[in-house]
CSV table of C-alpha atoms in Angstrom, one decimal:
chain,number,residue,atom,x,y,z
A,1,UNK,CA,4.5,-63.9,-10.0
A,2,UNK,CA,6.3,-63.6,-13.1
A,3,UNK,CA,4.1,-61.6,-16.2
A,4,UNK,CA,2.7,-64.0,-18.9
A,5,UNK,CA,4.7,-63.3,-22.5
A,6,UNK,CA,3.2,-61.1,-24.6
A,7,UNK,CA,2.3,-62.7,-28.0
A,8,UNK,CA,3.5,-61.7,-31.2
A,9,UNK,CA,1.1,-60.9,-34.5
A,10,UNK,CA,3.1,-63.5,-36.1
A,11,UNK,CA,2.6,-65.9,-33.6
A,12,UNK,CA,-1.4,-65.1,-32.6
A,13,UNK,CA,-1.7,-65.0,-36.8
A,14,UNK,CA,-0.1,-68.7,-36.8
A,15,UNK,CA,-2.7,-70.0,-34.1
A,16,UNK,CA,-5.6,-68.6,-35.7
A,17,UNK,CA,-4.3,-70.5,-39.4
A,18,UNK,CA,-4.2,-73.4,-36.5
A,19,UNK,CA,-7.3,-73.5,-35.6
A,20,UNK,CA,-8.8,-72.8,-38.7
A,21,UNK,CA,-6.8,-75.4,-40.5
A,22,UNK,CA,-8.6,-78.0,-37.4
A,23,UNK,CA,-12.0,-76.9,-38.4
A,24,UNK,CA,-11.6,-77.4,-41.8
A,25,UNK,CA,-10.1,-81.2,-41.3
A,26,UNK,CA,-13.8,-81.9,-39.7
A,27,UNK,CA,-14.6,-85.2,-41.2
A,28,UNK,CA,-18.1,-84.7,-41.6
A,29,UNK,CA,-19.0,-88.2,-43.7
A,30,UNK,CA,-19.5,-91.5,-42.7
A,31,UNK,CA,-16.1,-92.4,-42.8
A,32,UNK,CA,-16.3,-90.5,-39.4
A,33,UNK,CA,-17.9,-93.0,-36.8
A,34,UNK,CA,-19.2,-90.1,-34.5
A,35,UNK,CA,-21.1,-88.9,-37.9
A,36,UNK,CA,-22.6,-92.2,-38.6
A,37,UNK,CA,-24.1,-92.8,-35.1
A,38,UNK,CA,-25.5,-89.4,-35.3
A,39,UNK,CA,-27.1,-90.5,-38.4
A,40,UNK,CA,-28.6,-93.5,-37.0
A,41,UNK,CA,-29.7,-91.5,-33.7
A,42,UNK,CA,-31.6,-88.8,-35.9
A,43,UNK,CA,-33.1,-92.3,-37.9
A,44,UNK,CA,-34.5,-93.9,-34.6
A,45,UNK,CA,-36.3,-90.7,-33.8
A,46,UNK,CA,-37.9,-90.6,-36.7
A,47,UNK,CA,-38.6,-94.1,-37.0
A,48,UNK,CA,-40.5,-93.6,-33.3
A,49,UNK,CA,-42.2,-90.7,-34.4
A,50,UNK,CA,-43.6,-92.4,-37.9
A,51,UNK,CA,-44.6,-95.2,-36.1
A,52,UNK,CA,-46.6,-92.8,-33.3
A,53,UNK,CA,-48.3,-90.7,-36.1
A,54,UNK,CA,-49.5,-93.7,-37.5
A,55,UNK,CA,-51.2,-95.0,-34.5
A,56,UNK,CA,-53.1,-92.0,-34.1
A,57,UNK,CA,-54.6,-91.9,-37.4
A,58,UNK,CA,-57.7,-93.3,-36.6
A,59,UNK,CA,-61.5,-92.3,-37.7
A,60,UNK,CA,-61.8,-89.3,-36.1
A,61,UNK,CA,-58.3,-87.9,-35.6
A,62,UNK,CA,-57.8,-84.1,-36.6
A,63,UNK,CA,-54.8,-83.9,-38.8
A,64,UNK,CA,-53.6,-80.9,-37.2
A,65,UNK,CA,-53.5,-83.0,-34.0
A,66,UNK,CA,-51.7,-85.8,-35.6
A,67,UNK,CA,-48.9,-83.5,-36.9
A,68,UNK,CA,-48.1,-81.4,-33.6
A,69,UNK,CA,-48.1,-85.0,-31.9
A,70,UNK,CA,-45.5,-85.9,-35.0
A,71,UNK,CA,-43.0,-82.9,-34.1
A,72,UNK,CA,-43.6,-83.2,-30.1
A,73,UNK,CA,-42.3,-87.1,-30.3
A,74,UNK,CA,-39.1,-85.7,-32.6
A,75,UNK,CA,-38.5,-82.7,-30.2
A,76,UNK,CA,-39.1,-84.6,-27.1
A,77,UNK,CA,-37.0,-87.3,-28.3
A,78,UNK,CA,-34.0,-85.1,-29.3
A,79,UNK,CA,-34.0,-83.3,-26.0
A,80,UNK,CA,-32.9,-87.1,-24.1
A,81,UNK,CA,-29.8,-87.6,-26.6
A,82,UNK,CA,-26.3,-86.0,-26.5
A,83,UNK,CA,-27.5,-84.3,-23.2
A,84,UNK,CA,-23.8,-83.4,-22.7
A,85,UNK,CA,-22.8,-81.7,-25.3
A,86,UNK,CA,-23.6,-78.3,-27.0
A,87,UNK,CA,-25.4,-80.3,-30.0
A,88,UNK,CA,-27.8,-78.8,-32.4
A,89,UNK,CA,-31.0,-81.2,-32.9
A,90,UNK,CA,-34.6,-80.9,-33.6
A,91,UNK,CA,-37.2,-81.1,-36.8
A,92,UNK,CA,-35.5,-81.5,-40.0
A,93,UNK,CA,-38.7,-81.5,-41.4
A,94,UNK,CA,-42.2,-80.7,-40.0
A,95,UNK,CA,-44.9,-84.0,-40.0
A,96,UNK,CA,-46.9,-83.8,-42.8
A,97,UNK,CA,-50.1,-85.7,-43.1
A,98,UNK,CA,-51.6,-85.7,-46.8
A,99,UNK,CA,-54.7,-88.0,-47.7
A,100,UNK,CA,-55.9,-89.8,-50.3
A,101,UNK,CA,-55.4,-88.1,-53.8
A,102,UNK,CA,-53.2,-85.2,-51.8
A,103,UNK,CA,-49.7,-86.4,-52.5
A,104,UNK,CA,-47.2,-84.6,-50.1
A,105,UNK,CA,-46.9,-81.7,-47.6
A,106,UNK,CA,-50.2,-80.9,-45.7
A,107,UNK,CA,-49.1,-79.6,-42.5
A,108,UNK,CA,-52.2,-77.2,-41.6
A,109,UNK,CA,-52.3,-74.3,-39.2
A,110,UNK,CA,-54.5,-74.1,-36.0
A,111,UNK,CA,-56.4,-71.7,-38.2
A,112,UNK,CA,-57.8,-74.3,-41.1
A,113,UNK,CA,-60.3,-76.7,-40.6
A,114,UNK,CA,-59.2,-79.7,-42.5
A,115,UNK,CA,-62.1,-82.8,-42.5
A,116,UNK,CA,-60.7,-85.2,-39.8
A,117,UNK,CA,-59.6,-88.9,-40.9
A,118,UNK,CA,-62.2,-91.6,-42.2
A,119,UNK,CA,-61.5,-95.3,-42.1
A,120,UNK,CA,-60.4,-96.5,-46.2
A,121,UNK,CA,-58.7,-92.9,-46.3
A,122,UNK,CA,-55.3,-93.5,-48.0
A,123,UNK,CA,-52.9,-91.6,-45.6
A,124,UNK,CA,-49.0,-90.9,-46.4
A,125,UNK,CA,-47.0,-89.8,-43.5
A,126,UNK,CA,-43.6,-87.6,-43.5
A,127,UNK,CA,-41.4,-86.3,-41.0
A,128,UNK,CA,-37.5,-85.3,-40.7
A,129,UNK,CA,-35.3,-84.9,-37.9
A,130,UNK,CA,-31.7,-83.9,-37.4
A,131,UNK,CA,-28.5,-84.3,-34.6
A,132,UNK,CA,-26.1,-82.3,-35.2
A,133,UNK,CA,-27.4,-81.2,-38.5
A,134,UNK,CA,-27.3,-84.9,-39.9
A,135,UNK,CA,-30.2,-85.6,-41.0
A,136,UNK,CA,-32.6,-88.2,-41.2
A,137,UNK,CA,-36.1,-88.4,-43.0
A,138,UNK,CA,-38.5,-90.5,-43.9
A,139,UNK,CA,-42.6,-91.3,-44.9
A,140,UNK,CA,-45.2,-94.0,-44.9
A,141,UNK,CA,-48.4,-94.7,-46.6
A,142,UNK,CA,-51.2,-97.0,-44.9
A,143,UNK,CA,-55.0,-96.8,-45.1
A,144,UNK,CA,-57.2,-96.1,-42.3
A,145,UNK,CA,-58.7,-98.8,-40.2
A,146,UNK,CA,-57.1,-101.4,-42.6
A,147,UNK,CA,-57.4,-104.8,-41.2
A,148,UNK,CA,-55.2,-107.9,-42.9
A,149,UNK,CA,-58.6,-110.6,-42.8
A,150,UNK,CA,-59.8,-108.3,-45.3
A,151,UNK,CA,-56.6,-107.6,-47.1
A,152,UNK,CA,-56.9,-103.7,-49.6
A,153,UNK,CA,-56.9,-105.0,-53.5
A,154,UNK,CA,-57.0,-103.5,-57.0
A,155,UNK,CA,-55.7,-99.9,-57.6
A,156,UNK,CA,-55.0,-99.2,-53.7
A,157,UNK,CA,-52.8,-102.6,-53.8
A,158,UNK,CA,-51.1,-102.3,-56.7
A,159,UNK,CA,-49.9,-98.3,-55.9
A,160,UNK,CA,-49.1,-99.1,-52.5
A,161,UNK,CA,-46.6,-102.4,-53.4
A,162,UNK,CA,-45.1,-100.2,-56.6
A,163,UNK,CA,-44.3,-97.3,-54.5
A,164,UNK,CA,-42.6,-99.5,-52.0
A,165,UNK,CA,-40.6,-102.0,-54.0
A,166,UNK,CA,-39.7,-98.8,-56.1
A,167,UNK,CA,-38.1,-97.4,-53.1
A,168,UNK,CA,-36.6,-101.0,-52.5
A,169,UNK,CA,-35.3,-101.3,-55.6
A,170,UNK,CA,-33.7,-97.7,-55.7
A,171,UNK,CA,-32.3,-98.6,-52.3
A,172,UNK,CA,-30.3,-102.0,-54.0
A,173,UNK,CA,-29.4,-99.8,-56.7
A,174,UNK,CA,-27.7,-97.1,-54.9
A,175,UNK,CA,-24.2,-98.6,-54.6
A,176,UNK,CA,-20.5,-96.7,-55.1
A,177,UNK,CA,-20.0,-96.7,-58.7
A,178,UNK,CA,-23.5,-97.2,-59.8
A,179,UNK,CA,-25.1,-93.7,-61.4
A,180,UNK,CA,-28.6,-91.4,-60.6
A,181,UNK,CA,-29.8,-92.8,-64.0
A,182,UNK,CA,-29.9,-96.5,-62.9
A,183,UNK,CA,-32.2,-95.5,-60.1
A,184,UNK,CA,-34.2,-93.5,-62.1
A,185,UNK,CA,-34.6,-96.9,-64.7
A,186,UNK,CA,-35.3,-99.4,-61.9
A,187,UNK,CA,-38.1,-97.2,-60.1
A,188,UNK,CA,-39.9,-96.7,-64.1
A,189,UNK,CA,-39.8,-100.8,-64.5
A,190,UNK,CA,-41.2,-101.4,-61.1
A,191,UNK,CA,-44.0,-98.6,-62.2
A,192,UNK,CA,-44.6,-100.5,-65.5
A,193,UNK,CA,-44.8,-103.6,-63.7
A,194,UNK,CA,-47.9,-102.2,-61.5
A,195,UNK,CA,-49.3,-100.5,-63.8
A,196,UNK,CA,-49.4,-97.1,-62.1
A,197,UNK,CA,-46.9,-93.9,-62.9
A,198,UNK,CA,-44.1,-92.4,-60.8
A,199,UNK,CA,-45.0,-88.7,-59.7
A,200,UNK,CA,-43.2,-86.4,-61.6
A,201,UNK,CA,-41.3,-83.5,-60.5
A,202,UNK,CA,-39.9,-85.8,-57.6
A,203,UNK,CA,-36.7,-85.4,-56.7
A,204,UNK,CA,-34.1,-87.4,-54.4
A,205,UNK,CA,-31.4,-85.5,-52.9
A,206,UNK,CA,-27.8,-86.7,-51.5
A,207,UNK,CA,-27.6,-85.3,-47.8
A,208,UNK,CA,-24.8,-83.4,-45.5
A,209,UNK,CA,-24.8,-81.5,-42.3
A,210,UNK,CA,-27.4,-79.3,-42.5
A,211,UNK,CA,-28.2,-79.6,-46.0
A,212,UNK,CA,-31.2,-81.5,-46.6
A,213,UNK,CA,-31.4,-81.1,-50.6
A,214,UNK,CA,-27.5,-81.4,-51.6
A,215,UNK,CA,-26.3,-81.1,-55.5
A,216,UNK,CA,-26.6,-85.0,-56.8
A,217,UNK,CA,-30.0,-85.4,-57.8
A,218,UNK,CA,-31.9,-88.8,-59.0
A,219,UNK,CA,-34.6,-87.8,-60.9
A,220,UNK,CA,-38.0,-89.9,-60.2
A,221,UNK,CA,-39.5,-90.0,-63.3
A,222,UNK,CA,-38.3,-89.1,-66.6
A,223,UNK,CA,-40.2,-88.6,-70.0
A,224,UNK,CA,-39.1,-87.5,-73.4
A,225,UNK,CA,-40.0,-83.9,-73.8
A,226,UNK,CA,-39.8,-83.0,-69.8
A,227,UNK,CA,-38.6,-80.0,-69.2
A,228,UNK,CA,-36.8,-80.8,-65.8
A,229,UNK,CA,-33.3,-82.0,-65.9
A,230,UNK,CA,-30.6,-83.4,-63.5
A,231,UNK,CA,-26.9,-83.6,-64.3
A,232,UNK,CA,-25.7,-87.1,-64.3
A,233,UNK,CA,-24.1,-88.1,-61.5
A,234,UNK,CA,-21.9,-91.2,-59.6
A,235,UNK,CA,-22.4,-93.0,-56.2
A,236,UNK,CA,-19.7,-92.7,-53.7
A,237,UNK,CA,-18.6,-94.4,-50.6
A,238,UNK,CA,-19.8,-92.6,-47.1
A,239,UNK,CA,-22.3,-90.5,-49.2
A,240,UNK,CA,-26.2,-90.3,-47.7
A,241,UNK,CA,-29.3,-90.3,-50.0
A,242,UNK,CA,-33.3,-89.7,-49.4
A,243,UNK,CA,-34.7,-92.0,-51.4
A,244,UNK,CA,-38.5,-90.7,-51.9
A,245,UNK,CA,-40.8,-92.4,-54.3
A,246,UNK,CA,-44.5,-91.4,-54.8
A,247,UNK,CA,-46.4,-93.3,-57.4
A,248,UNK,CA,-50.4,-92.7,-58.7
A,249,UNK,CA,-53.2,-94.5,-60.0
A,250,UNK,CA,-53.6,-91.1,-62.4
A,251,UNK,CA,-51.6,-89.3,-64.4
A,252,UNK,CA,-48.4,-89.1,-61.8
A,253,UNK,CA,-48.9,-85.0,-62.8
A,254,UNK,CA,-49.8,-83.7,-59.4
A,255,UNK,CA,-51.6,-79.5,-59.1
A,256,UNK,CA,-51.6,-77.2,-56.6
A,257,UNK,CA,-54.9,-76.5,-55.6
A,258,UNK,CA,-56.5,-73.9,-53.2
A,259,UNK,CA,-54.8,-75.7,-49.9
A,260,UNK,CA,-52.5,-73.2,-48.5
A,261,UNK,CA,-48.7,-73.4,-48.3
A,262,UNK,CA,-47.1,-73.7,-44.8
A,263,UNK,CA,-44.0,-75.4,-45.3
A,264,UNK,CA,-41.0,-73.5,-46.2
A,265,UNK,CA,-37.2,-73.6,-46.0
A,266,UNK,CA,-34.6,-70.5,-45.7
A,267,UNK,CA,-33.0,-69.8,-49.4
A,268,UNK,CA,-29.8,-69.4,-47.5
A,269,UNK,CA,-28.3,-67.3,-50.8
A,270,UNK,CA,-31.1,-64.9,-50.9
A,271,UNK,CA,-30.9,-61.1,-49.2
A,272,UNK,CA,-33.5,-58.4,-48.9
A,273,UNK,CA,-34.0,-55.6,-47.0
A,274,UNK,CA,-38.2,-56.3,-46.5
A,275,UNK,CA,-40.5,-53.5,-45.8
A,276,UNK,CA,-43.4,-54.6,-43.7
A,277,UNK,CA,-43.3,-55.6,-39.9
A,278,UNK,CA,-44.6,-59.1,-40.0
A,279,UNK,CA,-42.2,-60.2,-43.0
A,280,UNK,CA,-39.3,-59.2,-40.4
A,281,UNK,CA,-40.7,-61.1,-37.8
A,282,UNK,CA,-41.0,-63.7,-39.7
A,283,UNK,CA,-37.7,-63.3,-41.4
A,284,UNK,CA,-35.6,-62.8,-38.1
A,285,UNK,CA,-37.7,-66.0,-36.3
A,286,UNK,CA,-36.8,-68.0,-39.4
A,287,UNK,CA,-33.3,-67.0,-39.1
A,288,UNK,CA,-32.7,-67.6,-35.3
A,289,UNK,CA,-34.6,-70.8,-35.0
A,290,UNK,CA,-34.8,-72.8,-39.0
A,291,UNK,CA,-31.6,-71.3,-40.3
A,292,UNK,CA,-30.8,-74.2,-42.8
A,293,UNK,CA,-34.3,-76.6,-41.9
A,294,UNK,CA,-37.6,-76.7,-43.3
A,295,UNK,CA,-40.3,-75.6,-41.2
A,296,UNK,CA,-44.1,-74.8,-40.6
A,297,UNK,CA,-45.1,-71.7,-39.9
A,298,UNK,CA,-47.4,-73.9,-37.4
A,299,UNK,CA,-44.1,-73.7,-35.1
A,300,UNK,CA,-44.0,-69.5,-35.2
A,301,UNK,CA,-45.8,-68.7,-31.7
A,302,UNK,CA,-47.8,-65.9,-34.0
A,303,UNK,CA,-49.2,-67.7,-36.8
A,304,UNK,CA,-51.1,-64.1,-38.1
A,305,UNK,CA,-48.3,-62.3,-38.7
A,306,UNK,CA,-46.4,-65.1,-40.3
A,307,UNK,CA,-49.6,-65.8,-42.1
A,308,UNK,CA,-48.8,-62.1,-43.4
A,309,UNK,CA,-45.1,-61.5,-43.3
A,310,UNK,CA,-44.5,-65.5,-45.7
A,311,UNK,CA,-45.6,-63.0,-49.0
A,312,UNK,CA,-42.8,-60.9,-49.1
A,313,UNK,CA,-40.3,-63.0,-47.9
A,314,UNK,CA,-41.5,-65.2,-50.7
A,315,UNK,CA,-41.7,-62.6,-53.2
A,316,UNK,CA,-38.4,-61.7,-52.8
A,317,UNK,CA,-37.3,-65.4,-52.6
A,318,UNK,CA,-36.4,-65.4,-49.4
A,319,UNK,CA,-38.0,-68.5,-49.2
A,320,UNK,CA,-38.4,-71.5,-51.1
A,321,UNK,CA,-42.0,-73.2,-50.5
A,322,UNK,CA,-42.8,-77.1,-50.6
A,323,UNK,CA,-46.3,-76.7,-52.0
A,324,UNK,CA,-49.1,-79.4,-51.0
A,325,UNK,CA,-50.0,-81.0,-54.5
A,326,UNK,CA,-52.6,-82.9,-55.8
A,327,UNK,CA,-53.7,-85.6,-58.1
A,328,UNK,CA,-57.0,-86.0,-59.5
A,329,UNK,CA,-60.1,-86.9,-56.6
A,330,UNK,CA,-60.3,-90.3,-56.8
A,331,UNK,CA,-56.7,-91.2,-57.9
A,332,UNK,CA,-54.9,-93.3,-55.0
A,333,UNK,CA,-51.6,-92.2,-53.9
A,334,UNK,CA,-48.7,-93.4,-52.2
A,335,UNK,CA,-45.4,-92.3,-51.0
A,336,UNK,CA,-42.7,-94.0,-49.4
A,337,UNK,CA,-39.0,-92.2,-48.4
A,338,UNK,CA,-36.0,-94.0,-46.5
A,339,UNK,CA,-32.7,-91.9,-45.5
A,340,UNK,CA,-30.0,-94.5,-46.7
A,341,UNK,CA,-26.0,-94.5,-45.8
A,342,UNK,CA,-23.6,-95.6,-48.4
A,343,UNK,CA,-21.0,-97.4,-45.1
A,344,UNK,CA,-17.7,-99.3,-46.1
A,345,UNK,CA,-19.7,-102.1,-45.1
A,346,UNK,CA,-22.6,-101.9,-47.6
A,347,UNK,CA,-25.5,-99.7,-48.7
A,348,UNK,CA,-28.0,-99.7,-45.4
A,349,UNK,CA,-31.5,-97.6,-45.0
A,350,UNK,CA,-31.6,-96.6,-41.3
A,351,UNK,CA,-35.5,-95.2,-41.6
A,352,UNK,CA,-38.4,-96.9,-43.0
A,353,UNK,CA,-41.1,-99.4,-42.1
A,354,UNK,CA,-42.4,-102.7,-43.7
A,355,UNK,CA,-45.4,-103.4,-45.6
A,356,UNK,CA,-47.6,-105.6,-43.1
A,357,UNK,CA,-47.6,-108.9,-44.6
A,358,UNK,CA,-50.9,-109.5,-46.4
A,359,UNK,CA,-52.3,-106.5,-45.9
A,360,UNK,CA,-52.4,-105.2,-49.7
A,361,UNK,CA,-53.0,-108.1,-52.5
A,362,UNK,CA,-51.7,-107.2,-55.8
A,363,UNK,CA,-52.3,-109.7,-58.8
A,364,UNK,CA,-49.2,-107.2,-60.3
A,365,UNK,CA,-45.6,-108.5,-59.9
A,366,UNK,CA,-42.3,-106.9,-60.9
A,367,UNK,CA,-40.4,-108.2,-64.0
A,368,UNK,CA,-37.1,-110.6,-63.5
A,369,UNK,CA,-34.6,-108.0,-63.6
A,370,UNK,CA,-36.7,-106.1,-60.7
A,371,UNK,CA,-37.1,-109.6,-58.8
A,372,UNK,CA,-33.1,-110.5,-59.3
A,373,UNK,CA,-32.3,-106.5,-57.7
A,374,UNK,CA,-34.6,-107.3,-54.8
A,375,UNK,CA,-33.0,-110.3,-54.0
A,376,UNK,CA,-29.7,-109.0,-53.9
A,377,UNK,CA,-27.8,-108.4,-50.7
A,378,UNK,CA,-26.9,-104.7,-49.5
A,379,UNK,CA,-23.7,-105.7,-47.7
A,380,UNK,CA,-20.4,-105.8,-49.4
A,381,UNK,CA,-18.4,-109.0,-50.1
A,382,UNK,CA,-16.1,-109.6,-48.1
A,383,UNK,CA,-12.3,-110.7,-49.2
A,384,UNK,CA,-11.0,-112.9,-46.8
A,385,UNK,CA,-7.4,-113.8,-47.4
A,386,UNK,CA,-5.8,-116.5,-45.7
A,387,UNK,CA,-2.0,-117.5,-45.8
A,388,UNK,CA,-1.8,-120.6,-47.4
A,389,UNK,CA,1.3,-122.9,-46.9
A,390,UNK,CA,2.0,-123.3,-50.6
A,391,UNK,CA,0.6,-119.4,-50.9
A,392,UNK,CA,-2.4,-118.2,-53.2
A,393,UNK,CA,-5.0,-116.2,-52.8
A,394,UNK,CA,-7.9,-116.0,-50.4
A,395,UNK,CA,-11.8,-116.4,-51.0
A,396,UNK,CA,-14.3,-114.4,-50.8
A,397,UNK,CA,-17.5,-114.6,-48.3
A,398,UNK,CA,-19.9,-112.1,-48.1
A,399,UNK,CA,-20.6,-110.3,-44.7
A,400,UNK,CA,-23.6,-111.3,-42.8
């Protein structure tokens, strides 16, 4: 047998630049077609687990119930796809089940007694999941027991229909060339038009592998005087957006209250050598399981110590928390969130449900400008040039 040649530095030196140079020619937008389908995978899990959380919010149902059956239908559901492959998939972000005048992120533990659902209680569902580290997220609002020959008006109808044509009209907005301003300015006319004010402190964040709260920002709401601020930014081809509007009855100024915190994500650029035991468990679970996810510390096998070891982590910032706010008892609250891809062939959401027809009776409507965005298409127009005998140019049809 004749002895395999022994490599060179210069020439093990060249493959390693090699294979380095391949990783970083990943294409890792929607211009890639393995990406996009990923996208749409991670979208028809959460769309199946939304749509299961909702039917089991009924009078009676424990919310802590309702969430672990949220994340079993997303982890279930992830273990059937991409069998074959080394693939990292699971929660992108934990089901959250907030009611009435709570506006976002109750995820209890086993520990907390939470009052179980009532029929007429306002409920907003959210859940995330990933594949590959593309994510996909979305929410829902619905009331309890709500039954369509004795359709929801007033307050409840007109906060329901602003939050979800606000979403629809920052869905037609978000186009290549268009900026995060215009979205913030269509979701404030369709707030006007209801009556009812956008939730400040909202954010909407442009998505990439494994980043679930990139560096363009739309703003939700802006006032003179607010103190939060996004840099202004511009829509491009093959990028991916949450869209998540929230809209009130009240003030749109939503508190912490007493309601304890269990939803956190890894602040990836933060280091700290903690001190106490159940911080490090905490901190090395959090590291080997939800490196770059959000999480409940409802998925740590022992919730006492992470109960204990989440205030240091925190206090060193080792953490950043998504607090459950509040507006005012008695306010009505709804929230609605689509993941949406900016394709070649048109801006598309690939999570989300529809209003049931009838259900909520608003005598509110949106202005023209809002009614003319609606009725827009999403797809692109499409130049169809045909050679002509005497030559010119070809029409245009839009895609179907």
């Amino acid at each position: 047998m004749s002895e395999k040649p022994i490599k060179k530095d210069e020439e093990v030196e060249s493959e390693s630049e090699s294979e380095e140079e391949k990783e970083e020619e990943e294409v890792t937008d929607l211009s890639n077609s393995d990406v996009a389908t990923k996208y749409r995978e991670a979208a028809k899990i959460c769309n199946l687990a939304l749509q299961g959380v909702i039917q089991q919010c009924v009078a009676g149902a424990r919310i802590i119930d309702v969430c672990k059956f949220g994340d079993s239908v997303v982890e279930q559901s992830c273990a059937q796809v991409f069998r074959s492959k080394s693939v990292e998939k699971g929660i992108a972000f934990p089901t959250c089940v907030s009611v009435n005048e709570c506006v976002c992120h109750n995820s209890p533990l086993e520990s907390e007694e939470q009052p179980p659902l009532e029929n007429g209680d306002m409920v907003k569902v959210d859940v995330g999941c990933h594949i590959d580290g593309y994510i996909a997220v979305t929410a829902h609002t619905f009331v309890v027991g709500a039954d369509p020959a004795t359709p929801i008006e007033g307050p409840q109808a007109d906060v329901v229909k602003a939050a979800y044509l606000g979403a629809q009209a920052a869905l037609k907005t978000l186009r290549p060339g268009n900026t995060n301003k215009m979205v913030t300015e269509a979701i404030a006319r369709v707030a006007e038009s209801f009556g009812v004010k956008a939730v400040s402190g909202t954010l909407m964040h442009q998505m990439k592998r494994y980043v679930i709260d990139g560096n363009k920002v739309i703003l939700l709401r802006e006032e003179p005087g607010m103190e939060q601020r996004v840099e202004d930014c511009t829509f491009e081809p093959f990028e991916v957006y949450s869209v998540d509007v929230a809209m009130s009855s009240g003030e749109g100024k939503p508190r912490e209250t007493d309601t304890r915190t269990t939803v956190f994500k890894r602040a990836v650029d933060q280091q700290y050598r903690l001190k106490m035991r159940a911080s490090r468990y905490l901190f090395n679970e959090v590291n080997a399981r939800f490196p770059t996810m959000p999480f409940s510390l409802r998925a740590l096998e022992d919730e006492r110590q992470a109960r204990m070891g989440v205030v240091e982590c925190l206090k060193h910032e080792l953490l950043h928390p998504y607090p459950v706010l509040y507006e005012r008892a008695g306010d009505h609250v709804a929230h609605f969130k689509l993941t949406v891809l900016l394709l070649q062939s048109g801006t598309v959401a690939v999570t989300g449900m529809p209003l049931p027809e009838g259900l909520y009776n608003s005598d509110k409507a949106v202005d023209e400008q809002t009614a003319a965005l609606l009725a827009t298409s999403n797809k692109k127009k499409k130049r169809n040039k045909k050679k002509k005998a005497a030559g010119g140019e070809g029409d245009e049809k839009e895609e179907a």
